[in-house]
Coordinates of C-alpha atoms in Angstrom, one line a residue:
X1 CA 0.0 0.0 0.0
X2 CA 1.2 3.5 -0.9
X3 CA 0.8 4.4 3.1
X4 CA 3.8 2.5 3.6
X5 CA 6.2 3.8 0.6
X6 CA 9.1 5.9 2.1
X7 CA 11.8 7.7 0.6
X8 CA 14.0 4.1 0.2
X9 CA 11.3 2.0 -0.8
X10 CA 8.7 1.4 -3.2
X11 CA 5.4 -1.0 -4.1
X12 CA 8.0 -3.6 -5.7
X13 CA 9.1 -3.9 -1.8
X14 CA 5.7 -5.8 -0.8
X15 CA 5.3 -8.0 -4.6
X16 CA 6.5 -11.8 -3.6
X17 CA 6.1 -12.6 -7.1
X18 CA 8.7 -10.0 -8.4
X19 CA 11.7 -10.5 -10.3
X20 CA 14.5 -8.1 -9.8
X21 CA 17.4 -9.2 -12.4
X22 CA 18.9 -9.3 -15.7
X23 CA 17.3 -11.7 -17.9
X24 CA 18.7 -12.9 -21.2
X25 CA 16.5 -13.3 -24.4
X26 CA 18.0 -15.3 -26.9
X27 CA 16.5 -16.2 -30.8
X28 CA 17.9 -18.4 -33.6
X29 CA 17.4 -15.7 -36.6
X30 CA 17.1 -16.6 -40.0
X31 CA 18.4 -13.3 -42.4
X32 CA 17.9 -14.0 -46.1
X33 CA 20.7 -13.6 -48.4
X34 CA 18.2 -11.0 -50.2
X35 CA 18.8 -8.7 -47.9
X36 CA 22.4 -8.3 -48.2
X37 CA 23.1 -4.3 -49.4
X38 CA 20.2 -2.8 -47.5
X39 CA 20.4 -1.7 -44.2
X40 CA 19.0 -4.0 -41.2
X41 CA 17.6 -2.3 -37.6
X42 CA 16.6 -4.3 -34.6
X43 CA 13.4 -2.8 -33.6
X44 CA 12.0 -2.8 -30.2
X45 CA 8.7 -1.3 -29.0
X46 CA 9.2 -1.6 -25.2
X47 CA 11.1 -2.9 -22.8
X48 CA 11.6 -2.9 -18.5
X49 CA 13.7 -1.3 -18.4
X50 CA 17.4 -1.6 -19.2
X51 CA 18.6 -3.3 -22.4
X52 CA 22.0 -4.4 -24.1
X53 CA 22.0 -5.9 -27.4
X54 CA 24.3 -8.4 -29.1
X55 CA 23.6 -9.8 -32.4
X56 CA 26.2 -12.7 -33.5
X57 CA 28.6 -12.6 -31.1
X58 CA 28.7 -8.5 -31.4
X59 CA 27.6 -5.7 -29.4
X60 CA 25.3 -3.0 -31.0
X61 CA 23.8 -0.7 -28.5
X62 CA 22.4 -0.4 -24.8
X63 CA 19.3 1.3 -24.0
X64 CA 17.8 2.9 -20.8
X65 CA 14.0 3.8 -20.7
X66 CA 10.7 2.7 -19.7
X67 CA 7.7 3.3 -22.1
X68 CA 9.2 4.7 -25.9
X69 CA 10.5 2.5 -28.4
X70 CA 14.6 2.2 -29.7
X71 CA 16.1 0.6 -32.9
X72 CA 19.7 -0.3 -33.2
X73 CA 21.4 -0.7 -37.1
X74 CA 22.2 -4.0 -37.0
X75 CA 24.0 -4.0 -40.2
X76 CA 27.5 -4.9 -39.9
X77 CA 27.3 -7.2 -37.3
X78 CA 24.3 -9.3 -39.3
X79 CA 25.7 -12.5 -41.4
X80 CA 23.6 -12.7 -44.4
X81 CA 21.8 -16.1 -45.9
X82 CA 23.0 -17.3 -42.2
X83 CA 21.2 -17.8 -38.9
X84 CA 21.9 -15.1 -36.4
X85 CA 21.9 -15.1 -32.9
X86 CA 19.8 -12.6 -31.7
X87 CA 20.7 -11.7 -27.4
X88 CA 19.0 -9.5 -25.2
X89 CA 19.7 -8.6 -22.2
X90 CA 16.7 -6.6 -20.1
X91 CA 17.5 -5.2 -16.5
X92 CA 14.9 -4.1 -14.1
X93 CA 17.3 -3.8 -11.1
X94 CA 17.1 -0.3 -9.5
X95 CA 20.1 1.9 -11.0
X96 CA 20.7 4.8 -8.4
X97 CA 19.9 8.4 -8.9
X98 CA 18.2 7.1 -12.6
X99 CA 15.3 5.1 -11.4
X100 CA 11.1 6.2 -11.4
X101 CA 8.7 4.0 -9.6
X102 CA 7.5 1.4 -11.4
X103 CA 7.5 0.7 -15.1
X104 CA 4.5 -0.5 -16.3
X105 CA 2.3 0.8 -14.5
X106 CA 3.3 2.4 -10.5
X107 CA 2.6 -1.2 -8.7
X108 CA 5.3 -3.3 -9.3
X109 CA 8.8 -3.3 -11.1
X110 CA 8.1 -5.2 -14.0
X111 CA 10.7 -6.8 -16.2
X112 CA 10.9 -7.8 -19.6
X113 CA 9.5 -6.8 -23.3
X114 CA 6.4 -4.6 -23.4
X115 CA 6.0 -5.3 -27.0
X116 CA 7.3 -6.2 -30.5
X117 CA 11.0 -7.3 -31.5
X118 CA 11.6 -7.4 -35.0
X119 CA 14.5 -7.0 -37.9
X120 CA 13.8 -4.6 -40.5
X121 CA 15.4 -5.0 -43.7
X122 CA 15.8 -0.9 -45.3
X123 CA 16.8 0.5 -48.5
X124 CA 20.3 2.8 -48.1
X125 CA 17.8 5.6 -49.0
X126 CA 14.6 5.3 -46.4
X127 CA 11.6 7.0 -45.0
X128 CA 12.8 7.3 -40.9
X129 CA 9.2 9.1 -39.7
X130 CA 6.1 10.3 -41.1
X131 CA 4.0 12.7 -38.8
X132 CA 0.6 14.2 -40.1
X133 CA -0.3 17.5 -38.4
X134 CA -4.4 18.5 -38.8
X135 CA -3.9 21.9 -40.1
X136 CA -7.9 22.5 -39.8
X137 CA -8.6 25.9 -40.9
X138 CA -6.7 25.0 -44.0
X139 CA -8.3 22.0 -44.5
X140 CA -5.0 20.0 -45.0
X141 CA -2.9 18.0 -43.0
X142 CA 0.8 19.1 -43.0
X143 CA 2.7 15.9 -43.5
X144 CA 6.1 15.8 -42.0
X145 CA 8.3 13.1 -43.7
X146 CA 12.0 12.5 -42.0
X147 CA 14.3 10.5 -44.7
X148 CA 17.7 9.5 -43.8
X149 CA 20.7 7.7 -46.4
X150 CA 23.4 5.1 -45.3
X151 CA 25.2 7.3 -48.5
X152 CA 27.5 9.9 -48.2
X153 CA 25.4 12.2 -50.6
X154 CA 21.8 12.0 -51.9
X155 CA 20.8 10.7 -55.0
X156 CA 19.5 13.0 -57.9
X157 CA 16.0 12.8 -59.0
X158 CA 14.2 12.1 -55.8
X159 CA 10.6 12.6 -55.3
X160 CA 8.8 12.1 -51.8
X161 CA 4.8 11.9 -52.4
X162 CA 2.2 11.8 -49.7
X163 CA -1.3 10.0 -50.6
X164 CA -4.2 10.4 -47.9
X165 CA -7.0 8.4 -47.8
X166 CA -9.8 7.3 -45.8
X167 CA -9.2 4.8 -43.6
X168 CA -11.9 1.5 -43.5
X169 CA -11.5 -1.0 -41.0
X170 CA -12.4 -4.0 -43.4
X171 CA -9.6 -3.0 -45.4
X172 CA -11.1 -1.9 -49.2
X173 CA -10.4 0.7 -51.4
X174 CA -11.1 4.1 -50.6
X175 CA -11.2 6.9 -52.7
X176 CA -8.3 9.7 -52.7
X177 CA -8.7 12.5 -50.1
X178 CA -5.8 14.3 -51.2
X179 CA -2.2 14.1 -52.7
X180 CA 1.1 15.9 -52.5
X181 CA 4.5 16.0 -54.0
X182 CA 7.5 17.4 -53.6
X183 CA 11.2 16.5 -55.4
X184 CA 13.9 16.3 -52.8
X185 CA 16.4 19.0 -52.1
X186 CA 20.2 18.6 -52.1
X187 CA 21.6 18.4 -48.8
X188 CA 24.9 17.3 -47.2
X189 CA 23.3 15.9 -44.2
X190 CA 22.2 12.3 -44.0
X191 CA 19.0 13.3 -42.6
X192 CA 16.6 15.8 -43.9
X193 CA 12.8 16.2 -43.4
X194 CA 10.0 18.1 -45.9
X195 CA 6.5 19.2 -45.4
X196 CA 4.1 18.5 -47.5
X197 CA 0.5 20.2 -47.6
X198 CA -2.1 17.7 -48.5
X199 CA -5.5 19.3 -48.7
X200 CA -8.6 17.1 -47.7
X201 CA -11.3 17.0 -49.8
X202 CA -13.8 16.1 -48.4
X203 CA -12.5 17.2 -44.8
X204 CA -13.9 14.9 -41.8
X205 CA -12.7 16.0 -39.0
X206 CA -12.5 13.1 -35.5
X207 CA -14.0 13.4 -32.5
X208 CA -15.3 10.9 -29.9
X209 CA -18.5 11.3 -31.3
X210 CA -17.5 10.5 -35.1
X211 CA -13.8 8.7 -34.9
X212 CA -12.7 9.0 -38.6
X213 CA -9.5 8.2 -39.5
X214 CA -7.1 8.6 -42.4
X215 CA -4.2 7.2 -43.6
X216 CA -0.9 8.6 -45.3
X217 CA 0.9 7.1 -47.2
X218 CA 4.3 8.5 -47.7
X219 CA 6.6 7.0 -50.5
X220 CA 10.1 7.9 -51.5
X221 CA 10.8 7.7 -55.4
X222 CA 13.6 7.5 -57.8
X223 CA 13.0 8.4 -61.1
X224 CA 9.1 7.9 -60.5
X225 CA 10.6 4.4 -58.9
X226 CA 9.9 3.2 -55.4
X227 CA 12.5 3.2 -53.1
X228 CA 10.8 3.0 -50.0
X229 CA 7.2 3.5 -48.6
X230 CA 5.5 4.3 -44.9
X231 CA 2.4 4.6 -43.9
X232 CA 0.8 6.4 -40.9
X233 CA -2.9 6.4 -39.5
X234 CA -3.9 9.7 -38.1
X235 CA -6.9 11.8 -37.0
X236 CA -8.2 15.8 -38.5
X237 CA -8.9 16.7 -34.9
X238 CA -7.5 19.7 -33.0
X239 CA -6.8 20.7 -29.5
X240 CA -6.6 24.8 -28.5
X241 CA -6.8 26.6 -25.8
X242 CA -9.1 29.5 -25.1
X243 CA -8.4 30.9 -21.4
X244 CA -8.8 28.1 -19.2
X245 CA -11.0 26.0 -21.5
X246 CA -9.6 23.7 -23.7
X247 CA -11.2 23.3 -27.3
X248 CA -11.3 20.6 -29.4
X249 CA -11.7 21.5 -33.0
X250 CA -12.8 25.0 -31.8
X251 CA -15.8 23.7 -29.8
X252 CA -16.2 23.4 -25.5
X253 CA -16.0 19.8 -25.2
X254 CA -17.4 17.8 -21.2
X255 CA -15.3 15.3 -20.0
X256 CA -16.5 12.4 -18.7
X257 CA -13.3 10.6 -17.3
X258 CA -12.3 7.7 -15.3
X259 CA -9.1 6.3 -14.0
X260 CA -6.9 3.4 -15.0
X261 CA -4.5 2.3 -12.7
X262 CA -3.3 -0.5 -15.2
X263 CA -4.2 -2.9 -12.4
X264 CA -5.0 -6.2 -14.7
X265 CA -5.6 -8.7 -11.7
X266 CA -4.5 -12.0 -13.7
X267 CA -1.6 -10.8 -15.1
X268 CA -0.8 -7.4 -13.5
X269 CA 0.2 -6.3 -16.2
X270 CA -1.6 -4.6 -19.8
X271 CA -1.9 -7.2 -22.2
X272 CA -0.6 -6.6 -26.0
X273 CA -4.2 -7.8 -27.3
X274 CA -6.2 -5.0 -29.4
X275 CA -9.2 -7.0 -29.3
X276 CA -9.2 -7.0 -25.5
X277 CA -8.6 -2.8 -25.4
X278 CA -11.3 -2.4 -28.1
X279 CA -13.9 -4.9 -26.2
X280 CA -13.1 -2.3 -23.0
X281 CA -13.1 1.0 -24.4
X282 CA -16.6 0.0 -26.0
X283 CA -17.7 -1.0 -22.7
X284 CA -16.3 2.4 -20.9
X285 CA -18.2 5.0 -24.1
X286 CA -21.2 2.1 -23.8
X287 CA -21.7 3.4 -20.4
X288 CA -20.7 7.8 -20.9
X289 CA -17.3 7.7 -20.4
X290 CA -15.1 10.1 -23.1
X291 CA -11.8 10.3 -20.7
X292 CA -9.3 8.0 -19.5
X293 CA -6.4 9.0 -17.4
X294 CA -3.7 6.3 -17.1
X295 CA -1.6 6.7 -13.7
X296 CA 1.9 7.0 -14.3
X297 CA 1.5 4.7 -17.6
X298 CA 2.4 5.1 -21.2
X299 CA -0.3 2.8 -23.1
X300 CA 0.7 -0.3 -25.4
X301 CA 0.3 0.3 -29.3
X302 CA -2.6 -1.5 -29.4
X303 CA -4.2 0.5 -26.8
X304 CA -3.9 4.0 -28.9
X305 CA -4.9 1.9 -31.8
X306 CA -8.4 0.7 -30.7
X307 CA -8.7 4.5 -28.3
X308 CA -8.4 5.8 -31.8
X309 CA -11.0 3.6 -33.3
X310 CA -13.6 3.8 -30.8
X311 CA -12.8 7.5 -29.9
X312 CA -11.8 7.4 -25.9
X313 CA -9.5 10.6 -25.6
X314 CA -6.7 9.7 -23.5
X315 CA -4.1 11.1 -20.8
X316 CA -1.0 8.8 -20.5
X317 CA 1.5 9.3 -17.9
X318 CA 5.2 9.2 -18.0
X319 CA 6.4 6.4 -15.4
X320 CA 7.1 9.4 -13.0
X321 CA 5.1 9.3 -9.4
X322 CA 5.6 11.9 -6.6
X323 CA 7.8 14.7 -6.1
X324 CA 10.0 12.7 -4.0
X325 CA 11.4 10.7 -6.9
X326 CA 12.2 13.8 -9.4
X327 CA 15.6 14.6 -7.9
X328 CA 17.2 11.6 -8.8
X329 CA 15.3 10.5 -11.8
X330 CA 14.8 13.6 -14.1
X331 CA 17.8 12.8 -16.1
X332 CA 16.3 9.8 -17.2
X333 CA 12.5 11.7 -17.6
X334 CA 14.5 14.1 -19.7
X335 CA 15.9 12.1 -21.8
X336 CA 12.6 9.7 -22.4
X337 CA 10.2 12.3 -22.6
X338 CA 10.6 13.3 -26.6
X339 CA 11.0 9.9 -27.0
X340 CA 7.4 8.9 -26.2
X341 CA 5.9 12.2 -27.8
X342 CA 7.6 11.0 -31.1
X343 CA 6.5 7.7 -30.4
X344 CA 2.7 8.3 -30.2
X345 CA 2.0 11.4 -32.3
X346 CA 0.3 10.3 -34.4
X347 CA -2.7 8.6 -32.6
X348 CA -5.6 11.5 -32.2
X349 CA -6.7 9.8 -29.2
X350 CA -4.1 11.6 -26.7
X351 CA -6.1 14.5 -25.5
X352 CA -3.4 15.6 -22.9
X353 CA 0.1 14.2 -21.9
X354 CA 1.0 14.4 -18.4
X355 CA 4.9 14.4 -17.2
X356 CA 3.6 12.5 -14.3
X357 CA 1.7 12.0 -11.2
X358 CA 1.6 14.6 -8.6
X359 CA 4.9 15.9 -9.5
X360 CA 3.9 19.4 -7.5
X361 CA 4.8 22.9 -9.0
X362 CA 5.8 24.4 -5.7
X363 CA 7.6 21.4 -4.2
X364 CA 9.7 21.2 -7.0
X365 CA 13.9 22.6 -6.7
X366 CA 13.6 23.8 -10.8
X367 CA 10.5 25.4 -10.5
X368 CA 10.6 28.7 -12.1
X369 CA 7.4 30.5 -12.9
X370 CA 8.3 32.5 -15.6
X371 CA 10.3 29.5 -17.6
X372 CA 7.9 27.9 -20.0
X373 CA 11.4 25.8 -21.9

């Protein structure tokens, strides 16, 4: 109980069940010989909460976090048309002065993968992100496409081109919302990243009412050829402020919210199962509910996905509870933070983020009230 929690302590304490260690994963990997010349990542949604990687023998990459996804170029260290050995190592032993409370949820320090581990096989020239602002007075979503090149220079004659659509959960054919186009500029950096204005005609805008959502789809061209493609799902909604009430897409919107301590009694912990999240969020609107706040918890994929579909606005948490824990684990908040807005973006679903629970203004050593960085 959180009576007992004291400065040294936390709910993990009072869990018998809880496994404090490093664990090793460990897969038997299969990379085709087709891939040799593109450029293979090792891509992991989540893990709790420390990870080192090793892929045949040789180290890639560490990572320290506790909700956002990481990727490590896997390249050199990949033997092609051989098996690979895949090794994972993920630590939830307490680091000092880096740790928050809890991981997955503020109960218990949970260890292990939070979701999907996968190789992706990438062209030298690749789509990194795609991020689809609602622009809605424009009637256009402002599509912001990060490309990055294993090259030392770009290649001339490149065209990126952004397709919207309407998106339709039984998968057809929609008709064309809107397209744009734009060729790709010269650079000397490795990375670069365009806008691209695609006007929506017609424009449907979401809302928990009427949940529509699009889909871009971004692709990178050579000489009007494919090089690589990405799609994103996203929503035409907006969120503004006018005084103290918020507005979503200029209109006073009542929320009806309830709490969810991510306190799944079977397993303790969410489940990966998008089914399951869209059977509850049903439920929840079913019976008035709008709002969900999630206590000190960043959501699953599959979570935003379905709160996207059956239009639950949602307030996710970083992993961050009480003032007491800031001094010795903002470094690590700091450093995750853009991480998990990058992450999630995308999902129109996220009414509000909150940097944690109860973290209080006036308790706080930084506080500064005329700082707004």
């Amino acid at each position: 109980p959180s009576s007992v929690v004291v400065a040294d302590l936390t709910p993990a304490e009072y869990l018998r069940h809880n496994l404090t260690a490093r664990c090793l994963y460990v897969r038997e990997v299969g990379v085709p010989a087709a891939w040799e010349g593109r450029r293979v990542f090792l891509c992991v949604r989540r893990v709790y909460r420390y990870a080192d990687v090793t892929v045949s023998g040789k180290r890639v990459g560490d990572y320290e976090g506790f909700s956002s996804p990481f990727e490590f170029d896997v390249t050199e260290a990949i033997r092609f048309g051989q098996t690979n050995r895949l090794v994972i190592g993920v630590d939830n032993r307490a680091r000092k002065d880096r740790d928050t409370v809890g991981m997955a949820n503020y109960f218990g320090n949970w260890g292990g993968f939070g979701g999907a581990v996968y190789l992706e096989a990438r062209p030298a020239d690749w789509i990194q992100d795609v991020f689809a602002m609602p622009r809605i007075a424009a009637s256009q979503a402002q599509v912001h496409v990060t490309l990055k090149t294993a090259r030392s220079d770009w290649p001339k004659g490149m065209t990126v081109t952004a397709e919207v659509v309407p998106w339709d959960s039984a998968g057809q054919p929609t008709a064309s919302a809107g397209k744009a186009q734009q060729p790709l500029p010269a650079a000397d950096a490795r990375d670069q990243t365009l806008e691209l204005p695609v006007t929506l005609d017609p424009l449907r805008l979401w809302s928990p009412d009427d949940p529509f959502l699009y889909v871009a789809t971004v692709r990178l061209l050579q000489k009007g050829q494919a090089v690589d493609e990405r799609q994103v799902r996203f929503g035409m909604r907006e969120i503004t402020a006018d005084g103290r009430k918020l507005l979503l897409n200029g209109k006073p919107l009542f929320l009806a919210g309830y709490g969810d301590d991510t306190t799944y009694p079977i397993t303790g912990m969410m489940p990966w199962d998008k089914p399951t999240y869209l059977k509850n969020l049903r439920l929840m609107r079913s019976l008035g509910f709008n709002f969900v706040r999630h206590h000190s918890c960043t959501p699953h994929d599959e979570y935003f996905e379905a709160a996207d579909e059956v239009g639950m606005l949602v307030q996710p948490e970083a992993s961050m509870a009480y003032v007491k824990f800031w001094p010795k684990t903002h470094g690590l908040f700091a450093k995750e933070w853009p991480h998990l807005v990058r992450a999630f973006r995308n999902h129109p679903s996220i009414w509000a983020w909150c940097m944690g629970n109860e973290l209080f203004l006036n308790e706080l050593p930084e506080r500064d009230t005329n700082s707004h960085s």
